[in-house]
mmCIF file of N, CA, C and O and ligand atoms in Angstrom:
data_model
loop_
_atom_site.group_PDB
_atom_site.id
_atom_site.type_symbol
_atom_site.label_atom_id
_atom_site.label_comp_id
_atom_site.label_asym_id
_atom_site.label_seq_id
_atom_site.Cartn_x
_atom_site.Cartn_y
_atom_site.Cartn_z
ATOM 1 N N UNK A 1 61.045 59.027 -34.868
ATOM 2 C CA UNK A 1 61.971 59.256 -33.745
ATOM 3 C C UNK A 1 61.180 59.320 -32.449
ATOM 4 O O UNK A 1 60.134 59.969 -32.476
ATOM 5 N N UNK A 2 61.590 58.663 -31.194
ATOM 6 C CA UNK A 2 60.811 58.747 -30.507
ATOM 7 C C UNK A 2 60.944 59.999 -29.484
ATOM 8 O O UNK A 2 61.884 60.791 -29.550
ATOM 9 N N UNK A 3 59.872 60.091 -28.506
ATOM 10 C CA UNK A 3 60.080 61.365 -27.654
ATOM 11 C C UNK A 3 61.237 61.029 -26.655
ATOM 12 O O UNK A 3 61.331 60.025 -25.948
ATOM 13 N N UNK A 4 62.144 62.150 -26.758
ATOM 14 C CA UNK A 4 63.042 62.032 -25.792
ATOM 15 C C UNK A 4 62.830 61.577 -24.296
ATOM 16 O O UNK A 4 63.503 60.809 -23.609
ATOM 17 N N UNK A 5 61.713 62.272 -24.012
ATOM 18 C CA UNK A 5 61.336 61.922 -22.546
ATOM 19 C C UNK A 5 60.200 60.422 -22.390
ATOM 20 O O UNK A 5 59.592 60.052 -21.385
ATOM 21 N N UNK A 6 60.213 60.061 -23.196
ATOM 22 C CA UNK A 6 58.857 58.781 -23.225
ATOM 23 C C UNK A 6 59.061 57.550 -22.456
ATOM 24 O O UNK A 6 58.408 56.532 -22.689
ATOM 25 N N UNK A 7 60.263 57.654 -21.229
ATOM 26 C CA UNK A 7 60.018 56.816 -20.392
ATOM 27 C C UNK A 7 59.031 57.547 -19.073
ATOM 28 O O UNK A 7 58.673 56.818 -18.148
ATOM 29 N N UNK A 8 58.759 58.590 -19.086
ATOM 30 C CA UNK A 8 58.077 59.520 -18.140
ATOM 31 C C UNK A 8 56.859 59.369 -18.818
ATOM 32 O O UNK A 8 55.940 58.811 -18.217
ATOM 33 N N UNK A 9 56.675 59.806 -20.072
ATOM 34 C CA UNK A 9 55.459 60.143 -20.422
ATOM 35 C C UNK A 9 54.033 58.785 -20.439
ATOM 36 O O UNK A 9 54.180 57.659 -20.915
ATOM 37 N N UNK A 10 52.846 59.273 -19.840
ATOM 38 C CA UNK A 10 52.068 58.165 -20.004
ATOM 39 C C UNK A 10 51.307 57.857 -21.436
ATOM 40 O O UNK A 10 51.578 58.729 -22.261
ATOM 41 N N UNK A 11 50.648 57.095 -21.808
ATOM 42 C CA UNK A 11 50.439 56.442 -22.648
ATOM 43 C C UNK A 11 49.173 57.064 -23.283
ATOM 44 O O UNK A 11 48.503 56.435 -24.101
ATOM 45 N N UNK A 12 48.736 58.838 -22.717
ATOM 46 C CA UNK A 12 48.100 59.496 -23.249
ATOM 47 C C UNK A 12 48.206 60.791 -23.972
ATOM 48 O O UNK A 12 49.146 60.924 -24.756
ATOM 49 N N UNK A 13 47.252 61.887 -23.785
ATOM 50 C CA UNK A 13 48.019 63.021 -24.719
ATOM 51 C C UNK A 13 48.532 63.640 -24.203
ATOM 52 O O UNK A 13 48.596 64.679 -24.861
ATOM 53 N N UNK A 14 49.187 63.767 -23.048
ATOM 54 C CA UNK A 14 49.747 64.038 -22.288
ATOM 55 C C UNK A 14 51.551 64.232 -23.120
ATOM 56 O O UNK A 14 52.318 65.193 -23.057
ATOM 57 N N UNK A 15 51.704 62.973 -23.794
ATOM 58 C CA UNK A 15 52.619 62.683 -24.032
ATOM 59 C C UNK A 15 53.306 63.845 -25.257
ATOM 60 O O UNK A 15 54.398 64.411 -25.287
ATOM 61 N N UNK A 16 52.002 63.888 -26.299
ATOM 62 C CA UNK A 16 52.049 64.911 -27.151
ATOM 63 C C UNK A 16 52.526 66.235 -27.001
ATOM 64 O O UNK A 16 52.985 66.821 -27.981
ATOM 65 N N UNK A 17 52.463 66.855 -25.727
ATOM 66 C CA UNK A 17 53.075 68.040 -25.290
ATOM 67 C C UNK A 17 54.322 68.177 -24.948
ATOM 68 O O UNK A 17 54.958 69.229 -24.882
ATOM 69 N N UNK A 18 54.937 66.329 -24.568
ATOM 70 C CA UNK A 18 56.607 66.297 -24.420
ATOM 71 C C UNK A 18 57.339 67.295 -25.495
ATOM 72 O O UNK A 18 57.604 68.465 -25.217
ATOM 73 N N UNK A 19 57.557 66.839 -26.440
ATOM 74 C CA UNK A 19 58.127 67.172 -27.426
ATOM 75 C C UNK A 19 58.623 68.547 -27.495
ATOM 76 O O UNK A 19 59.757 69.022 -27.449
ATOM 77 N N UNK A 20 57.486 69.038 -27.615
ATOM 78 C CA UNK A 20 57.458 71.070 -27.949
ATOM 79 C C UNK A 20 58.498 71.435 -26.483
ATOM 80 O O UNK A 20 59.174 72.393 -26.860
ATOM 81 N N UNK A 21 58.754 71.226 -25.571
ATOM 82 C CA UNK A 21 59.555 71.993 -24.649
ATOM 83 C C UNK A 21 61.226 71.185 -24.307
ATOM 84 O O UNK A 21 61.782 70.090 -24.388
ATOM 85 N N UNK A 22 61.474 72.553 -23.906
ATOM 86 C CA UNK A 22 63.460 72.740 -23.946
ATOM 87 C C UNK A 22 63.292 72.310 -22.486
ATOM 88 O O UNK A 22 63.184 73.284 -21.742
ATOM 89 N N UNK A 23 63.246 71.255 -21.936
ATOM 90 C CA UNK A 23 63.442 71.002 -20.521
ATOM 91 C C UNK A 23 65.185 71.420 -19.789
ATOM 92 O O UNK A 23 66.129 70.704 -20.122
ATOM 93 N N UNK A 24 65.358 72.325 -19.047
ATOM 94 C CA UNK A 24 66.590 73.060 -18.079
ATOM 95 C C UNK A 24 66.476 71.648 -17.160
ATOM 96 O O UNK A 24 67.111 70.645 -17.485
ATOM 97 N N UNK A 25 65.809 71.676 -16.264
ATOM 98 C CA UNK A 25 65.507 71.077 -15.009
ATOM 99 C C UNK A 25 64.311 70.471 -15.120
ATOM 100 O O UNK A 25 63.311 70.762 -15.775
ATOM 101 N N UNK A 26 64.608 69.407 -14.239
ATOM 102 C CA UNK A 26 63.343 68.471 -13.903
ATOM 103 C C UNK A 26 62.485 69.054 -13.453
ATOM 104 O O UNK A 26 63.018 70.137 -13.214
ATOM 105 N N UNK A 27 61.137 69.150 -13.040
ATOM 106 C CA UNK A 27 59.891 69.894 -11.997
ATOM 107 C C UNK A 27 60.090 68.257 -11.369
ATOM 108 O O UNK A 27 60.251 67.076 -11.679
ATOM 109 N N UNK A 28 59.919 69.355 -10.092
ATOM 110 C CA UNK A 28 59.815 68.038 -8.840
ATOM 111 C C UNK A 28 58.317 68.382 -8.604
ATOM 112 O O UNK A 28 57.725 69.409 -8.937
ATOM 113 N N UNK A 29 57.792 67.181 -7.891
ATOM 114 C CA UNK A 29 56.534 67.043 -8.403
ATOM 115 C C UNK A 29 55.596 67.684 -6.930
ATOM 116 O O UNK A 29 54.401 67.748 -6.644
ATOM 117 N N UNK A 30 56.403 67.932 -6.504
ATOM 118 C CA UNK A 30 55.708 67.998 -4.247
ATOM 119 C C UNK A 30 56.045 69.327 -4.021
ATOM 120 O O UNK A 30 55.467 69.823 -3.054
ATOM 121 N N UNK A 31 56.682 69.928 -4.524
ATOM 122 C CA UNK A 31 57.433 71.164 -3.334
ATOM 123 C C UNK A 31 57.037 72.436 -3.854
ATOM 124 O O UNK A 31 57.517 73.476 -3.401
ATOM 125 N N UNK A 32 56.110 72.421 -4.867
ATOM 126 C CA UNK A 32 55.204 73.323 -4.853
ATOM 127 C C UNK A 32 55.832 74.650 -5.339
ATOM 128 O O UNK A 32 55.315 75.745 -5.116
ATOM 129 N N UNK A 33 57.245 74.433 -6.172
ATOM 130 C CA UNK A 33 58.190 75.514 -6.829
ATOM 131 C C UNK A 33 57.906 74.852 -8.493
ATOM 132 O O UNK A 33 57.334 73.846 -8.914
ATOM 133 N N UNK A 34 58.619 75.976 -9.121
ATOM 134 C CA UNK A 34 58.443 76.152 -10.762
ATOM 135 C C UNK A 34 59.796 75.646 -10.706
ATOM 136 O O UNK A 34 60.622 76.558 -10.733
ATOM 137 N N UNK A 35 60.344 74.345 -10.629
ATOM 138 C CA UNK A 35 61.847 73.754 -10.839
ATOM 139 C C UNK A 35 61.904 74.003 -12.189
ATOM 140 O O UNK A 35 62.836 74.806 -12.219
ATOM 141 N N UNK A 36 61.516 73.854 -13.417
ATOM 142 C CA UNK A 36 61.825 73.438 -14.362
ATOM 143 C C UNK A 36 61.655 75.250 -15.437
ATOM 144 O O UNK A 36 62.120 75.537 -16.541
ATOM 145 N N UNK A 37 60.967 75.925 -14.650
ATOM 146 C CA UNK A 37 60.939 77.660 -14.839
ATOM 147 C C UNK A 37 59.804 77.700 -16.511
ATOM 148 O O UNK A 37 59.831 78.609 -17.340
ATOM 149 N N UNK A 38 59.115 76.715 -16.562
ATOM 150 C CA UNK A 38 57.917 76.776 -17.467
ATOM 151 C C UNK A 38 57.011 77.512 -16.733
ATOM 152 O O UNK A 38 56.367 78.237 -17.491
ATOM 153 N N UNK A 39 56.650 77.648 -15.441
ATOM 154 C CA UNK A 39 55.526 78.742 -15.028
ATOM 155 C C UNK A 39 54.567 77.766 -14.665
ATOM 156 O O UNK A 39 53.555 78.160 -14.084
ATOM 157 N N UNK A 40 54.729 76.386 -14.940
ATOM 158 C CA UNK A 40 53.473 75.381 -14.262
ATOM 159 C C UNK A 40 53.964 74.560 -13.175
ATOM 160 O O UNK A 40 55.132 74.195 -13.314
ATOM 161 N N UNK A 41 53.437 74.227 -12.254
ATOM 162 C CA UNK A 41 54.063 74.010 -10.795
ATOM 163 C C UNK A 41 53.135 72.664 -10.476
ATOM 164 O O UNK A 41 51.905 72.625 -10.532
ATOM 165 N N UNK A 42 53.962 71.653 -10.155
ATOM 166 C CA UNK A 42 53.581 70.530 -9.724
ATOM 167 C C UNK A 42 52.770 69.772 -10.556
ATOM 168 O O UNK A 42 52.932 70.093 -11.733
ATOM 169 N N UNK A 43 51.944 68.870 -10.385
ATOM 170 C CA UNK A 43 51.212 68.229 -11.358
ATOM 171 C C UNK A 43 49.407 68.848 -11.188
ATOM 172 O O UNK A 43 49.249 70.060 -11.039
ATOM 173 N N UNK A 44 48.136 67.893 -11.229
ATOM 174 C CA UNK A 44 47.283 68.810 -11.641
ATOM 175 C C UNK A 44 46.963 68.770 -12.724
ATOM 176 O O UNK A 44 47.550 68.373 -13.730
ATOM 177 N N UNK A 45 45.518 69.396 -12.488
ATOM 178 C CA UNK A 45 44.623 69.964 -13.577
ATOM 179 C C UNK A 45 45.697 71.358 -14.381
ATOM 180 O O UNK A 45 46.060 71.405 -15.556
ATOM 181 N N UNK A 46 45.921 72.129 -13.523
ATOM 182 C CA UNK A 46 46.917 73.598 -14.026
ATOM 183 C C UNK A 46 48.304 73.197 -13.889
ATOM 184 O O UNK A 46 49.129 74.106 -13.975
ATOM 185 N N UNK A 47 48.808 71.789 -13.653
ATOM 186 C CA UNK A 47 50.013 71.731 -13.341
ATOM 187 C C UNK A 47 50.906 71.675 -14.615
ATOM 188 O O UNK A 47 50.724 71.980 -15.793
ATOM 189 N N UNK A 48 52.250 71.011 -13.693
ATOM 190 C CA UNK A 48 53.039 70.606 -15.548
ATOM 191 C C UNK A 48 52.712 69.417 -16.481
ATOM 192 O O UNK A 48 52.023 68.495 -16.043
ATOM 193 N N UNK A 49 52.943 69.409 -17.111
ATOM 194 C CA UNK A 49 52.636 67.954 -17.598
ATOM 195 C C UNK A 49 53.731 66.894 -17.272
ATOM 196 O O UNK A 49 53.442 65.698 -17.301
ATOM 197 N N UNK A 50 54.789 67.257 -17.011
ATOM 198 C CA UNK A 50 55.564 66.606 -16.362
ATOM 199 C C UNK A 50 55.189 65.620 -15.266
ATOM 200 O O UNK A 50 55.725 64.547 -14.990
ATOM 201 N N UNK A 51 54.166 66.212 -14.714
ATOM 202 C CA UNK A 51 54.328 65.910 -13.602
ATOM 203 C C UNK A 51 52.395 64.755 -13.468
ATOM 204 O O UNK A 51 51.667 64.259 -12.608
ATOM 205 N N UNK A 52 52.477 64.919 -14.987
ATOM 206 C CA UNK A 52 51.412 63.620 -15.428
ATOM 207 C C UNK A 52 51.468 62.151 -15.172
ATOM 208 O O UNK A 52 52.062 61.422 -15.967
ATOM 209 N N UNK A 53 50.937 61.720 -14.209
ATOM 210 C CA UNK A 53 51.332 60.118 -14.308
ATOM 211 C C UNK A 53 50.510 59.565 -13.611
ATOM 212 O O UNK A 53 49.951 60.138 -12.675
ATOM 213 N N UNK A 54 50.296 58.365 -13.945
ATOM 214 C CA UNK A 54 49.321 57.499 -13.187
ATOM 215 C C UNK A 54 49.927 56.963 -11.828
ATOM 216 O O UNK A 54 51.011 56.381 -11.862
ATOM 217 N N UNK A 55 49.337 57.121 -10.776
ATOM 218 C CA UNK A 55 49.564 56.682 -9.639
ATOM 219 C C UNK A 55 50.128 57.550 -8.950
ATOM 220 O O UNK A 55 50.518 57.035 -7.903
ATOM 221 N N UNK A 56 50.474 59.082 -9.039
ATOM 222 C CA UNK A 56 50.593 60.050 -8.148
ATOM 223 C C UNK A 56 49.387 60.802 -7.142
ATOM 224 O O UNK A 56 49.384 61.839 -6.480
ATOM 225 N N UNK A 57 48.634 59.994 -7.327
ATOM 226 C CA UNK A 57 47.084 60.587 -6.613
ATOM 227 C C UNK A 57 46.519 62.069 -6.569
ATOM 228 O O UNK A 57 45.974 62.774 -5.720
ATOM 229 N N UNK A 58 46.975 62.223 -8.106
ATOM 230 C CA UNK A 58 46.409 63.704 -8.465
ATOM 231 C C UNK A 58 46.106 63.076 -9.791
ATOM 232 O O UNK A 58 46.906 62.576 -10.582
ATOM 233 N N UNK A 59 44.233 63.241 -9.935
ATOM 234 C CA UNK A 59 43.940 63.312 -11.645
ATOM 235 C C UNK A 59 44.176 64.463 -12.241
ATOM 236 O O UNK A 59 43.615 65.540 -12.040
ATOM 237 N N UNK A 60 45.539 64.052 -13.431
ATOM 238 C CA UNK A 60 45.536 64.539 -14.113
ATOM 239 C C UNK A 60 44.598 64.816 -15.302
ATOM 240 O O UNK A 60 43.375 64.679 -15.283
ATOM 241 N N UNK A 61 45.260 65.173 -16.209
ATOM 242 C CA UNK A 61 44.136 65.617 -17.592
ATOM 243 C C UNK A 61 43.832 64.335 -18.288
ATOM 244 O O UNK A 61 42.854 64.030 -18.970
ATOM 245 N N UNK A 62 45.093 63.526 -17.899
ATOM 246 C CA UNK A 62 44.899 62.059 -19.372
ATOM 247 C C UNK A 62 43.741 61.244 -18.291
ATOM 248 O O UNK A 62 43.055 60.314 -18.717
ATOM 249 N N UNK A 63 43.657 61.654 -17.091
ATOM 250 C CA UNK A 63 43.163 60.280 -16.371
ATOM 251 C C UNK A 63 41.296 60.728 -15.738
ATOM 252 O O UNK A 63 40.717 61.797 -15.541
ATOM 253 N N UNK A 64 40.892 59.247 -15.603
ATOM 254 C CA UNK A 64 39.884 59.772 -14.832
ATOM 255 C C UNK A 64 39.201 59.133 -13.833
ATOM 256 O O UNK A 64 37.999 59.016 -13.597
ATOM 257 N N UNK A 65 40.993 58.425 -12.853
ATOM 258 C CA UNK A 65 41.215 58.238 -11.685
ATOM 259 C C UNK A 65 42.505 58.462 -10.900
ATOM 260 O O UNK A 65 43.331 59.246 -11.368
ATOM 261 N N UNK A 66 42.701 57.957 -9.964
ATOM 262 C CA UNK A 66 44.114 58.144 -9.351
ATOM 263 C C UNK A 66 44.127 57.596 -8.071
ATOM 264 O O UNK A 66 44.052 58.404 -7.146
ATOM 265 N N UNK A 67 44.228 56.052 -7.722
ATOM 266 C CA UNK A 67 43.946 55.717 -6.357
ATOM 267 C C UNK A 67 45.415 55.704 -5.735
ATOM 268 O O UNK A 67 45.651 55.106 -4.685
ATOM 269 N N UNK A 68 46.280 56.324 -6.371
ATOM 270 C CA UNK A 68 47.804 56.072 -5.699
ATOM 271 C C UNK A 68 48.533 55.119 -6.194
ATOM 272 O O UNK A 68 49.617 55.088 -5.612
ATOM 273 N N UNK A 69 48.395 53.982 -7.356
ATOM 274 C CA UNK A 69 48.782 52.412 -7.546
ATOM 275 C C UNK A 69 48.635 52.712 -9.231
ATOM 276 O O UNK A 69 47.957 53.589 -9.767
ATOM 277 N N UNK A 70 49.411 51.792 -9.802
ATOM 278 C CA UNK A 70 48.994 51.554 -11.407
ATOM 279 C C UNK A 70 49.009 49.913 -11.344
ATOM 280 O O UNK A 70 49.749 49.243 -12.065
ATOM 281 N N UNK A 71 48.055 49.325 -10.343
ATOM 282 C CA UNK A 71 47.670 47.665 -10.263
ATOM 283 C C UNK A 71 46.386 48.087 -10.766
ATOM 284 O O UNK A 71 45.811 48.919 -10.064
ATOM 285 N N UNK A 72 45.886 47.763 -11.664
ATOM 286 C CA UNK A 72 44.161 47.068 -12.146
ATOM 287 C C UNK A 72 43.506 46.178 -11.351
ATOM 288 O O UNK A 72 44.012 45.511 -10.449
ATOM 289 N N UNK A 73 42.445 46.180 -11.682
ATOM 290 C CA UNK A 73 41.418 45.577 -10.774
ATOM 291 C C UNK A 73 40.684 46.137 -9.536
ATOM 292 O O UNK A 73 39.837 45.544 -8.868
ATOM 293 N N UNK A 74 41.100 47.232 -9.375
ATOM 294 C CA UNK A 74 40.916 47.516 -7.718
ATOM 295 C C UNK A 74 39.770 49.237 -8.115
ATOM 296 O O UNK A 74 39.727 50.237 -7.399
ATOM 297 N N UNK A 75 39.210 49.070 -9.095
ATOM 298 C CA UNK A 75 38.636 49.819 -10.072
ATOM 299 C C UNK A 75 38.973 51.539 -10.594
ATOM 300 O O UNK A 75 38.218 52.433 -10.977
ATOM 301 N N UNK A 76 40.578 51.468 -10.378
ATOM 302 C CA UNK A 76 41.251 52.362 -11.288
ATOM 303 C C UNK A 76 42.497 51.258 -12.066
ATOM 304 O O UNK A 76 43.164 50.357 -11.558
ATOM 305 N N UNK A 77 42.461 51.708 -13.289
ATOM 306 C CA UNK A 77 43.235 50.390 -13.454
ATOM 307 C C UNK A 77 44.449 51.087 -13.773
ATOM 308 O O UNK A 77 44.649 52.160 -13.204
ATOM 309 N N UNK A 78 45.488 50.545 -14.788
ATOM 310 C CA UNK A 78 46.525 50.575 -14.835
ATOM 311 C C UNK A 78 47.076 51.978 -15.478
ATOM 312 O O UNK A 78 48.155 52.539 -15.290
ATOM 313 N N UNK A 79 46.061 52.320 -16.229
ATOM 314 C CA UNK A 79 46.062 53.829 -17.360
ATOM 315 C C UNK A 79 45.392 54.434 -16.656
ATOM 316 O O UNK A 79 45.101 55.525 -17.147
ATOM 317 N N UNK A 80 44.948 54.244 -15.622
ATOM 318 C CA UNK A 80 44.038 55.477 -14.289
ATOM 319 C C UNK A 80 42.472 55.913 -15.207
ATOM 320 O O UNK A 80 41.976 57.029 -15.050
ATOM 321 N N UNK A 81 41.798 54.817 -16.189
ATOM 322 C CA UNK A 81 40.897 54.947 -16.581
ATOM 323 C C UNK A 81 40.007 54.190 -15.346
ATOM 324 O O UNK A 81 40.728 53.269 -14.961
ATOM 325 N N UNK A 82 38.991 54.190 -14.716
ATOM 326 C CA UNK A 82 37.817 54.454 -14.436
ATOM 327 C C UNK A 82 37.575 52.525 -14.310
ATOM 328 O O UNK A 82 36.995 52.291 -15.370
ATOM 329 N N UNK A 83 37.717 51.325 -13.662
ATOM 330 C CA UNK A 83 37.205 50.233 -14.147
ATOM 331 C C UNK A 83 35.660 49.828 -13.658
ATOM 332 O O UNK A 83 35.048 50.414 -12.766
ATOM 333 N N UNK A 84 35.122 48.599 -14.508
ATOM 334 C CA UNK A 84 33.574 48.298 -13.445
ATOM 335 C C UNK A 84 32.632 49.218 -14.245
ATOM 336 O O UNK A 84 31.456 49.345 -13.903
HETATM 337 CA CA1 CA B 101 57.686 71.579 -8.479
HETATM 338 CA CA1 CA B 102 57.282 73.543 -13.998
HETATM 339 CA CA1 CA B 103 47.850 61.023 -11.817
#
């Protein structure tokens, strides 16, 4: 069965943590409030995981880049791994 949320989730382990939570509300990812009332706020190293994704220009945990874009070549590539 797949994860309910797995059009959000990226293509790392990130994704693995979908599952386990009762999502109320979305976490918005900017405004620097607990929308979703899990106690983790925005995205980030300490953030939600929600709020995990490539091309928000915050490295997250799955990534180990973030130039703002999920285009390759430009040496973060598409999975925000590191290219070159
Ligand atoms: Ca928020
Ligand atoms: Ca939250
Ligand atoms: Ca990111």
């Amino acid at each position: 069965m797949p994860l309910p949320n797995a059009t959000h989730a990226q293509n790392c382990q990130a994704a693995a943590l979908w599952g386990k939570k009762v999502k109320l509300t979305a976490e918005i990812c900017n405004n620097g409030i607990d929308d979703d009332g899990d106690g983790l706020i925005d995205g980030g190293l300490n953030g939600d995981p929600d709020c995990w994704r490539c091309g928000n220009r915050v490295i997250d945990p799955c990534e180990e880049c973030d130039d703002g874009n999920i285009t390759g070549g430009d040496g973060c590539s598409s999975q925000c791994l590191r290219e070159g």
